[in-house]
Every structure is written in C-alpha cells, then in structure tokens.
Amino acid sequence: MSAQPQAFESDPSHPLKRFWESGPAAWNAALTRPQVLIPFFVLAALVPLVLQYIEDNSSWIGAQYWTLILASCAMYACLAVALNLVVGYAGLLNLGFIAFFGIGSYAYALVASDQLQQHYPLWAALLVVVIVTLAFALLVGIPALRLRGDYLAIVTLGFGLIMRDLILDLDRPPVLANHQFGPNSLNLTGGTNGIHQVDPFKLPTSLPLLGEIPHYRMYYWLFLGFLALSIYAMLRWRHTRTGRAWVAIREDELAARAMGVNTFKYPPVSPAAVRFLQVPDDQRPPDRGDGFPARRPAGHGVDPAAQIDGRHARATDRRIGGGRLGRARGCRSRCGRRGGGLRGDPDPGRPDMTDRQRVLEIRGLSHRFGGLAAVDKFDIEIVQGEIISLVGPNGAGKTTVFNLISGVLRPKVGSIRLLGQELVGRPAHRITHLGVARTFQNVRVFPQLTVKENILLGTHHWTRSGMLGSVAYWPGTVRAESAAHAEVQTAIDLFRERLEPRLEDPAFTLSYANRRRTEMARALAARPKLLLLDEPAAGMNPYERIEIARLIRSMRDRGLTIFLIEHHMPLVMEISDRVIVMDHGVKIAEGLPKEVHNNPRVVEAYLGRRAASA
Ligand SMILES: Nc1ncnc2c1ncn2[C@@H]1O[C@H](COP(=O)(O)OP(=O)(O)OP(=O)(O)O)[C@@H](O)[C@H]1O
Ligand SMILES: [Mg+2]
C-alpha cells in the first residue's frame, strides 16, 4: 500500500479525512461553491477535445461515441437537478417524474418525424413540448399535489405506470384505428419500437475561433451548458425568497403558513398537517416552571392525585403571587424594567390604555372539537401597545384561541377583528399579511434551515420576488433580498449575543432556548401589529425567564401589541398590563394582574373548590 492512503487513514487532521467525515450536507456545500463548479465545467467542456486529440494521435476510435455518451450524462444530470427541486427541496415524493420526461420526448418526436408526417421547425416543436407537458402536469398536479408523503408517491407512481402502458399500446389504439386515420396511419408512439428518425436539433456547425464543429460535440456542449444553467438556477433559487419558502413547507407546513407562505400557491397544503398541531402536549419540556399542579379532571372538584390539603393550597397560592418571584427579585436590576419588578404586583407605572387604538377585538368566539367546547363565547379587546396575558390550567383552551386568531383553525362562530378588519374566513397566510405573527407552544422552527434563513422566512409575506426573479436576480429581487437581510439584523438586535454567533448554523443544532428565540425573531421579522407568544418561557431557567421578560418589554417598546400565553405566573404578573383567565374554554376573569390573582374563581380553577376554600 502506498504511503498516501496510510497518511489519509491514520492522520485525523488530514484534510481529505476531515472532508470525508464532515457528512453529506458539508460535501454538498463544498461541492457547490463557484470555486469548484467553474473549474469543473471548464474541464468538462474540454473533454471532447481531449478525446478527439487521442483519436487523432492513436489507433483508438471512439471520440464520437464517448462524446455522445457524455452528452446523455449531461442531459440526465439536468433531470436530476429538476428532481432535486421537487423531491429534495420541496419534499414532494413524486415517483411519476420520469413520465413527464417521456411525454416531452414523445411530443417532440411526434411533431418532428415521419410518425405523423410533421416536421415542425425547432422553436415550434419546443413550444409544443412545453404546452403538452404543462397540460399533463396541470392535469395530474392539481389533484395529486393536494396529497403528501405516501399518498402522493402512490398516485404519481400510478401515473408513471399508466403512461408507460399508454406509450406501449398507442401504436394501435383500438377505438380510432379504423376510424378517422385508417388502420395503418395512426401509430402514435411506435409501441415497443419507439419513434425513429426524429429530426435532430439543427445546431450551428461552426463557431467563432473553433471553426468547424462536429454535431455530436455541439450536442455535448449544448447539454453541458443546460446543466451549468440549471445548477446555477437551482443554487440561486434555493437561497432566495421562493426557494426558502419551498424548503420551509417541506420542513413544517403549518409554521410556513403562519409565516405568510401561501401553501396553495407553492406546493399545496395537506389537510393532515392541521391534525398535528393540537396533539396532546407530550412535547412540553419537563420543567415548565409554572408552580401549578396539573389540571384537575373535568367534573371533579379536586384532582385526587394532587391531594391538595390546606398546606399545599397555601404554598401554591404563595407561588401565584410571590414564591418564585422572590427568587427572581435578586435579578431585578438585570431586567431593566419599569416600576417594582418581579413582585407580582401591578406596575404603578403602567401606561393608561384608554385612548389607544383597538388592535384586536374578539366577540363571541366559540370552537368545538366534536363534543368538547374548547373555546366558548370568548370576548376580548386589546389596545395598541398592550401586553395581555392569557392564563389558565392545562386544556383551558388558550392555544385554541391563538389557533383561531392566526387562522390555523377556521372559526365557525364569532368574530375576530384586527384593526377593524375581520379575520374570520381568511387563510393563515392572509392573516399574517394583515399583521398577526405568532410563535408556537411546541417550538416550530425549520430545523434544516439556518437561523438566518428561519428569520428571513418571517419577511416572506412583505417581500416580493418570484421564481424567475430568484434566478435572474433583477433589481426587484435584489431590493427584496437586501430589505429582508436588513430586517434580520433588526430582528436579532434583541437577541444579539444569543443568536448572532449562530446565524449560519442549522436550527436543529440550537439549544431549546435558542430555538424559542429564533422563533420569536422570525415572528418579529414579519413586522406584525399583533404578536402572539404561546408560552415563550416554557422550558427556560430563571435567568432566561428574566431575559424573556425584558425581551417582551422591548418588543412592546418597539410599538408591538403582545398577546401572551404563559404558565409562569411571576412572569405574567410582572409584565402584563392585563391578565385574562380561561377555564374549560370560558373566560372566568379579566383585569389587572393583582385583581386577577386575588380572584377566588381563578384560585378555584387552578386548585379545585375544596383547596381554594381551605
Ligand atoms: N385538534 C384537536 N382535536 C381535539 N381536541 C383538541 C384539539 N386541540 C385541542 N383540543 C382539546 O381542546 C382543549 C383545549 O386545548 P388547548 O391546547 O387550547 O389548551 P391550552 O389551554 O393551550 O392547554 P395547555 O396549557 O396545556 O397548553 C383540550 O381539552 C384539548 O385536549
Ligand atoms: Mg396551550
């Protein structure tokens, strides 16, 4: 064995070994850099000349044969690039992909061969190819793309098999054969023999500086050029607005919709996705830091498992108002808040909200899941610049209220108005466009996208650039992209030391707390008028909770109106202008934090009647 491989195997710092061990994502990033791609294509373009040189200077004959083989390789590589867009980036398992290649090929052959006695000029034949393939794509795509995963794979596989059988049998269609065209004339596909003598592309046979060029070499260069163009387009597209949106839909369709991506325009929405949103919350981090016992079962005064006696009740009651607040008090100076601090007392410096513009107005909102009234005749008003907290025991219906506001669930009863505009009946992406952004209880970042790309997704609904613009990069696209990148900087201002060093890291590498921060930054980048935060401090330690309190205040200071669900009562008492308490889908209390926390109905909702009166 030579010394080289040994060095490679035994030396952990060897660049080749490091490259080998860095994994497919890193290989992909390394191999798609211009420093690699440009020399590759230049060398690839020279290959037929080298083959010709060898043929001219030796007894070997095969330059034409091998050049045509390489031309086929380049053509199939173009197909692979397209397949990568659909299956790799958009995540649509389309097994009928190759059928479209077949349809395009047969469409060309039929109008450029003796099969139907048609010999269209090249441009007209290509136009026919585009129209026919597009027609088939729409015919199959409109119904099939409403499916996902296995279902999409089965339907597209079926389409591929049908096309194969049709192509094999359309040399003698039984219905038409003796009708209009006569028994021998209607041979559409040539059956197993295919169509022969198809008109070749008429390419120029001489090029400036290169002189006379054999046709097979021109073919090769043509396909190599197409391949270079498709790879360039793919890489450009992936890192602009539409590319990010496609990948986001693949990663988490619901979160993409909540960021304003119209999933009907891009790969359409799967109704199945909605089911995942409200799964019982088994992903809740073990340390909620809420200080409350689990919800008592409906219809029981006291959760027997909790065995709350007077002592327990008082201890828990203390936590509602003080307890953990006291511990957090030591960090008050770091919070940079107004007024008293983490005492659970209403802040005497809270601004007067009476004259402010009404941002959100909900009237008579109800929602049932089968027999369960998750939200029942819910009313609320939130004015500009307010921080309102929605609290209540587990299963009270808080997240359902957020889902109804943000369009994840479609309300059937009641009205939700944002700055006077009715939201009921609008899809989620439109609601984001009107000014509602949200975070999710079970953090929903796009794991394979970097932190920066995640935040850029927030800008999707207010930037404009289409697929063509992503590739052509015309001025509109450049402006949209630079505005989006500037917004990332503004959004991470609040999370600077936490997120800035991680901007280029994929979100799946982040800690739980940083994923929550990324989600918040993404929501901020959407430039919302109303921000819905679903348990932003869940799973965070006391210091991080203080940081979250400071963050929420800073967001409000930037002019945002904040509607917050939170279980950590000290945080709620500290930052809220008003608190709303829900139980069993019904609003049971509303008022200043202090009023609410002394409300007997609230204590009872959390602890049960017996415990509350103990
Ligand atoms: N998609 C769904 N299908 C059926 N029931 C659901 C669905 N989503 C929520 N629920 C039920 O509706 C009720 C309210 O749920 P929701 O998630 O809104 O509660 P929550 O107040 O956010 O609770 P938590 O504090 O645990 O997050 C619960 O009983 C829940 O089991
Ligand atoms: Mg919830």
mmCIF file of N, CA, C and O in Angstrom, residues 170-228:
data_model
loop_
_atom_site.group_PDB
_atom_site.id
_atom_site.type_symbol
_atom_site.label_atom_id
_atom_site.label_comp_id
_atom_site.label_asym_id
_atom_site.label_seq_id
_atom_site.Cartn_x
_atom_site.Cartn_y
_atom_site.Cartn_z
ATOM 1 N N LEU A 170 -50.078 2.692 -27.589
ATOM 2 C CA LEU A 170 -50.627 3.688 -28.517
ATOM 3 C C LEU A 170 -50.091 3.552 -29.941
ATOM 4 O O LEU A 170 -50.192 4.470 -30.736
ATOM 5 N N ASP A 171 -49.505 2.419 -30.262
ATOM 6 C CA ASP A 171 -49.126 2.205 -31.663
ATOM 7 C C ASP A 171 -50.339 1.695 -32.453
ATOM 8 O O ASP A 171 -50.357 1.720 -33.658
ATOM 9 N N ARG A 172 -51.361 1.244 -31.739
ATOM 10 C CA ARG A 172 -52.574 0.763 -32.426
ATOM 11 C C ARG A 172 -53.788 0.985 -31.528
ATOM 12 O O ARG A 172 -54.364 0.039 -30.999
ATOM 13 N N PRO A 173 -54.191 2.246 -31.352
ATOM 14 C CA PRO A 173 -55.352 2.496 -30.481
ATOM 15 C C PRO A 173 -56.603 1.834 -31.052
ATOM 16 O O PRO A 173 -56.939 2.075 -32.199
ATOM 17 N N PRO A 174 -57.292 0.966 -30.280
ATOM 18 C CA PRO A 174 -58.381 0.174 -30.830
ATOM 19 C C PRO A 174 -59.573 1.009 -31.289
ATOM 20 O O PRO A 174 -60.213 0.683 -32.259
ATOM 21 N N VAL A 175 -59.853 2.138 -30.619
ATOM 22 C CA VAL A 175 -61.057 2.895 -30.961
ATOM 23 C C VAL A 175 -60.878 3.655 -32.262
ATOM 24 O O VAL A 175 -61.723 3.650 -33.143
ATOM 25 N N LEU A 176 -59.741 4.285 -32.406
ATOM 26 C CA LEU A 176 -59.559 5.192 -33.537
ATOM 27 C C LEU A 176 -58.938 4.533 -34.762
ATOM 28 O O LEU A 176 -58.967 5.091 -35.845
ATOM 29 N N ALA A 177 -58.369 3.357 -34.566
ATOM 30 C CA ALA A 177 -57.539 2.787 -35.623
ATOM 31 C C ALA A 177 -58.264 2.706 -36.962
ATOM 32 O O ALA A 177 -57.696 3.029 -37.993
ATOM 33 N N ASN A 178 -59.520 2.291 -36.952
ATOM 34 C CA ASN A 178 -60.215 2.132 -38.227
ATOM 35 C C ASN A 178 -61.117 3.316 -38.541
ATOM 36 O O ASN A 178 -61.902 3.279 -39.467
ATOM 37 N N HIS A 179 -61.028 4.347 -37.708
ATOM 38 C CA HIS A 179 -61.994 5.435 -37.834
ATOM 39 C C HIS A 179 -61.473 6.523 -38.771
ATOM 40 O O HIS A 179 -61.538 6.402 -39.979
ATOM 41 N N GLN A 180 -60.870 7.482 -38.198
ATOM 42 C CA GLN A 180 -60.542 8.671 -38.973
ATOM 43 C C GLN A 180 -59.221 8.544 -39.732
ATOM 44 O O GLN A 180 -59.056 9.048 -40.821
ATOM 45 N N PHE A 181 -58.290 7.855 -39.081
ATOM 46 C CA PHE A 181 -56.943 7.855 -39.649
ATOM 47 C C PHE A 181 -56.644 6.618 -40.492
ATOM 48 O O PHE A 181 -55.608 6.525 -41.112
ATOM 49 N N GLY A 182 -57.526 5.644 -40.469
ATOM 50 C CA GLY A 182 -57.246 4.416 -41.214
ATOM 51 C C GLY A 182 -56.399 3.474 -40.387
ATOM 52 O O GLY A 182 -55.732 3.925 -39.450
ATOM 53 N N PRO A 183 -56.421 2.217 -40.688
ATOM 54 C CA PRO A 183 -55.796 1.203 -39.841
ATOM 55 C C PRO A 183 -54.295 1.367 -39.698
ATOM 56 O O PRO A 183 -53.728 1.024 -38.686
ATOM 57 N N ASN A 184 -53.617 1.906 -40.691
ATOM 58 C CA ASN A 184 -52.155 1.907 -40.619
ATOM 59 C C ASN A 184 -51.542 3.247 -40.257
ATOM 60 O O ASN A 184 -50.379 3.337 -39.935
ATOM 61 N N SER A 185 -52.381 4.305 -40.372
ATOM 62 C CA SER A 185 -51.748 5.617 -40.218
ATOM 63 C C SER A 185 -51.616 6.078 -38.778
ATOM 64 O O SER A 185 -50.733 6.843 -38.461
ATOM 65 N N LEU A 186 -52.516 5.619 -37.896
ATOM 66 C CA LEU A 186 -52.446 6.154 -36.532
ATOM 67 C C LEU A 186 -51.570 5.277 -35.650
ATOM 68 O O LEU A 186 -52.045 4.404 -34.933
ATOM 69 N N ASN A 187 -50.304 5.515 -35.754
ATOM 70 C CA ASN A 187 -49.375 4.838 -34.852
ATOM 71 C C ASN A 187 -48.680 5.957 -34.087
ATOM 72 O O ASN A 187 -47.725 6.549 -34.572
ATOM 73 N N LEU A 188 -49.213 6.244 -32.895
ATOM 74 C CA LEU A 188 -48.739 7.442 -32.200
ATOM 75 C C LEU A 188 -47.340 7.284 -31.625
ATOM 76 O O LEU A 188 -46.502 8.184 -31.725
ATOM 77 N N THR A 189 -47.092 6.158 -30.998
ATOM 78 C CA THR A 189 -45.844 6.061 -30.225
ATOM 79 C C THR A 189 -44.860 5.026 -30.755
ATOM 80 O O THR A 189 -43.746 4.910 -30.246
ATOM 81 N N GLY A 190 -45.293 4.254 -31.705
ATOM 82 C CA GLY A 190 -44.395 3.216 -32.215
ATOM 83 C C GLY A 190 -44.294 2.015 -31.268
ATOM 84 O O GLY A 190 -43.447 1.151 -31.458
ATOM 85 N N GLY A 191 -45.134 1.996 -30.237
ATOM 86 C CA GLY A 191 -45.133 0.859 -29.303
ATOM 87 C C GLY A 191 -43.757 0.574 -28.747
ATOM 88 O O GLY A 191 -43.022 1.496 -28.380
ATOM 89 N N THR A 192 -43.402 -0.707 -28.715
ATOM 90 C CA THR A 192 -42.100 -1.070 -28.127
ATOM 91 C C THR A 192 -40.938 -0.630 -29.010
ATOM 92 O O THR A 192 -39.803 -0.526 -28.554
ATOM 93 N N ASN A 193 -41.213 -0.363 -30.282
ATOM 94 C CA ASN A 193 -40.114 0.057 -31.166
ATOM 95 C C ASN A 193 -39.761 1.529 -31.021
ATOM 96 O O ASN A 193 -38.693 1.970 -31.429
ATOM 97 N N GLY A 194 -40.701 2.323 -30.475
ATOM 98 C CA GLY A 194 -40.447 3.755 -30.344
ATOM 99 C C GLY A 194 -40.550 4.464 -31.683
ATOM 100 O O GLY A 194 -40.988 3.896 -32.673
ATOM 101 N N ILE A 195 -40.147 5.736 -31.698
ATOM 102 C CA ILE A 195 -40.219 6.542 -32.921
ATOM 103 C C ILE A 195 -38.791 6.744 -33.439
ATOM 104 O O ILE A 195 -37.903 7.144 -32.689
ATOM 105 N N HIS A 196 -38.627 6.461 -34.711
ATOM 106 C CA HIS A 196 -37.272 6.552 -35.283
ATOM 107 C C HIS A 196 -37.133 7.783 -36.160
ATOM 108 O O HIS A 196 -38.113 8.418 -36.514
ATOM 109 N N GLN A 197 -35.907 8.045 -36.503
ATOM 110 C CA GLN A 197 -35.611 9.124 -37.447
ATOM 111 C C GLN A 197 -36.223 10.466 -37.016
ATOM 112 O O GLN A 197 -36.855 11.162 -37.814
ATOM 113 N N VAL A 198 -36.041 10.775 -35.755
ATOM 114 C CA VAL A 198 -36.537 12.065 -35.253
ATOM 115 C C VAL A 198 -35.592 13.152 -35.753
ATOM 116 O O VAL A 198 -34.373 12.965 -35.748
ATOM 117 N N ASP A 199 -36.173 14.291 -36.176
ATOM 118 C CA ASP A 199 -35.320 15.374 -36.694
ATOM 119 C C ASP A 199 -34.350 15.826 -35.598
ATOM 120 O O ASP A 199 -34.790 16.158 -34.489
ATOM 121 N N PRO A 200 -33.070 15.850 -35.907
ATOM 122 C CA PRO A 200 -32.140 16.334 -34.871
ATOM 123 C C PRO A 200 -32.250 17.847 -34.723
ATOM 124 O O PRO A 200 -32.722 18.535 -35.620
ATOM 125 N N PHE A 201 -31.794 18.338 -33.564
ATOM 126 C CA PHE A 201 -31.703 19.798 -33.403
ATOM 127 C C PHE A 201 -30.712 20.291 -34.443
ATOM 128 O O PHE A 201 -29.637 19.726 -34.592
ATOM 129 N N LYS A 202 -31.121 21.352 -35.138
ATOM 130 C CA LYS A 202 -30.168 21.879 -36.118
ATOM 131 C C LYS A 202 -29.289 22.917 -35.434
ATOM 132 O O LYS A 202 -29.667 24.074 -35.273
ATOM 133 N N LEU A 203 -28.133 22.461 -35.014
ATOM 134 C CA LEU A 203 -27.223 23.356 -34.302
ATOM 135 C C LEU A 203 -26.213 23.904 -35.292
ATOM 136 O O LEU A 203 -25.923 23.270 -36.316
ATOM 137 N N PRO A 204 -25.658 25.084 -35.015
ATOM 138 C CA PRO A 204 -24.638 25.626 -35.931
ATOM 139 C C PRO A 204 -23.444 24.666 -36.019
ATOM 140 O O PRO A 204 -23.105 24.003 -35.048
ATOM 141 N N THR A 205 -22.857 24.570 -37.177
ATOM 142 C CA THR A 205 -21.755 23.618 -37.331
ATOM 143 C C THR A 205 -20.387 24.289 -37.242
ATOM 144 O O THR A 205 -19.362 23.628 -37.330
ATOM 145 N N SER A 206 -20.387 25.602 -37.108
ATOM 146 C CA SER A 206 -19.088 26.247 -36.889
ATOM 147 C C SER A 206 -19.246 27.347 -35.832
ATOM 148 O O SER A 206 -20.290 27.975 -35.731
ATOM 149 N N LEU A 207 -18.199 27.506 -35.069
ATOM 150 C CA LEU A 207 -18.205 28.527 -34.023
ATOM 151 C C LEU A 207 -17.019 29.442 -34.225
ATOM 152 O O LEU A 207 -15.965 28.985 -34.708
ATOM 153 N N PRO A 208 -17.162 30.732 -33.872
ATOM 154 C CA PRO A 208 -16.002 31.619 -34.000
ATOM 155 C C PRO A 208 -14.825 31.071 -33.208
ATOM 156 O O PRO A 208 -15.023 30.499 -32.125
ATOM 157 N N LEU A 209 -13.661 31.194 -33.726
ATOM 158 C CA LEU A 209 -12.385 30.722 -33.150
ATOM 159 C C LEU A 209 -12.223 29.207 -33.218
ATOM 160 O O LEU A 209 -11.145 28.689 -33.423
ATOM 161 N N LEU A 210 -13.354 28.453 -33.090
ATOM 162 C CA LEU A 210 -13.224 26.996 -33.051
ATOM 163 C C LEU A 210 -13.421 26.349 -34.421
ATOM 164 O O LEU A 210 -13.146 25.168 -34.603
ATOM 165 N N GLY A 211 -13.909 27.136 -35.384
ATOM 166 C CA GLY A 211 -14.067 26.617 -36.742
ATOM 167 C C GLY A 211 -15.181 25.592 -36.847
ATOM 168 O O GLY A 211 -16.192 25.681 -36.160
ATOM 169 N N GLU A 212 -14.963 24.599 -37.728
ATOM 170 C CA GLU A 212 -15.972 23.565 -37.951
ATOM 171 C C GLU A 212 -16.083 22.657 -36.729
ATOM 172 O O GLU A 212 -15.076 22.194 -36.186
ATOM 173 N N ILE A 213 -17.308 22.403 -36.313
ATOM 174 C CA ILE A 213 -17.511 21.570 -35.125
ATOM 175 C C ILE A 213 -18.416 20.404 -35.510
ATOM 176 O O ILE A 213 -19.492 20.635 -36.070
ATOM 177 N N PRO A 214 -18.030 19.184 -35.190
ATOM 178 C CA PRO A 214 -18.941 18.077 -35.476
ATOM 179 C C PRO A 214 -20.205 18.181 -34.630
ATOM 180 O O PRO A 214 -20.163 18.672 -33.496
ATOM 181 N N HIS A 215 -21.346 17.687 -35.176
ATOM 182 C CA HIS A 215 -22.632 17.886 -34.493
ATOM 183 C C HIS A 215 -22.648 17.249 -33.105
ATOM 184 O O HIS A 215 -23.235 17.772 -32.171
ATOM 185 N N TYR A 216 -21.990 16.078 -32.951
ATOM 186 C CA TYR A 216 -22.052 15.390 -31.641
ATOM 187 C C TYR A 216 -21.381 16.229 -30.557
ATOM 188 O O TYR A 216 -21.818 16.241 -29.410
ATOM 189 N N ARG A 217 -20.341 16.974 -30.946
ATOM 190 C CA ARG A 217 -19.689 17.824 -29.935
ATOM 191 C C ARG A 217 -20.573 19.017 -29.567
ATOM 192 O O ARG A 217 -20.654 19.438 -28.422
ATOM 193 N N MET A 218 -21.291 19.515 -30.598
ATOM 194 C CA MET A 218 -22.213 20.621 -30.308
ATOM 195 C C MET A 218 -23.323 20.170 -29.353
ATOM 196 O O MET A 218 -23.729 20.901 -28.453
ATOM 197 N N TYR A 219 -23.798 18.950 -29.573
ATOM 198 C CA TYR A 219 -24.813 18.402 -28.657
ATOM 199 C C TYR A 219 -24.290 18.388 -27.222
ATOM 200 O O TYR A 219 -24.959 18.782 -26.276
ATOM 201 N N TYR A 220 -23.081 17.867 -27.133
ATOM 202 C CA TYR A 220 -22.492 17.756 -25.787
ATOM 203 C C TYR A 220 -22.398 19.121 -25.121
ATOM 204 O O TYR A 220 -22.807 19.312 -23.982
ATOM 205 N N TRP A 221 -21.903 20.103 -25.873
ATOM 206 C CA TRP A 221 -21.743 21.441 -25.278
ATOM 207 C C TRP A 221 -23.107 22.059 -24.947
ATOM 208 O O TRP A 221 -23.260 22.752 -23.952
ATOM 209 N N LEU A 222 -24.075 21.768 -25.815
ATOM 210 C CA LEU A 222 -25.413 22.307 -25.548
ATOM 211 C C LEU A 222 -25.940 21.759 -24.209
ATOM 212 O O LEU A 222 -26.402 22.515 -23.346
ATOM 213 N N PHE A 223 -25.861 20.443 -24.017
ATOM 214 C CA PHE A 223 -26.393 19.858 -22.784
ATOM 215 C C PHE A 223 -25.561 20.253 -21.567
ATOM 216 O O PHE A 223 -26.095 20.447 -20.481
ATOM 217 N N LEU A 224 -24.248 20.366 -21.805
ATOM 218 C CA LEU A 224 -23.405 20.805 -20.683
ATOM 219 C C LEU A 224 -23.783 22.230 -20.274
ATOM 220 O O LEU A 224 -23.852 22.554 -19.076
ATOM 221 N N GLY A 225 -24.062 23.055 -21.277
ATOM 222 C CA GLY A 225 -24.498 24.435 -20.985
ATOM 223 C C GLY A 225 -25.812 24.448 -20.214
ATOM 224 O O GLY A 225 -25.959 25.171 -19.229
ATOM 225 N N PHE A 226 -26.751 23.601 -20.651
ATOM 226 C CA PHE A 226 -28.034 23.497 -19.936
ATOM 227 C C PHE A 226 -27.810 23.083 -18.482
ATOM 228 O O PHE A 226 -28.437 23.590 -17.563
ATOM 229 N N LEU A 227 -26.889 22.122 -18.323
ATOM 230 C CA LEU A 227 -26.634 21.621 -16.962
ATOM 231 C C LEU A 227 -26.064 22.735 -16.085
ATOM 232 O O LEU A 227 -26.509 22.933 -14.947
ATOM 233 N N ALA A 228 -25.088 23.467 -16.648
ATOM 234 C CA ALA A 228 -24.491 24.569 -15.866
ATOM 235 C C ALA A 228 -25.572 25.581 -15.487
ATOM 236 O O ALA A 228 -25.652 26.039 -14.344
#
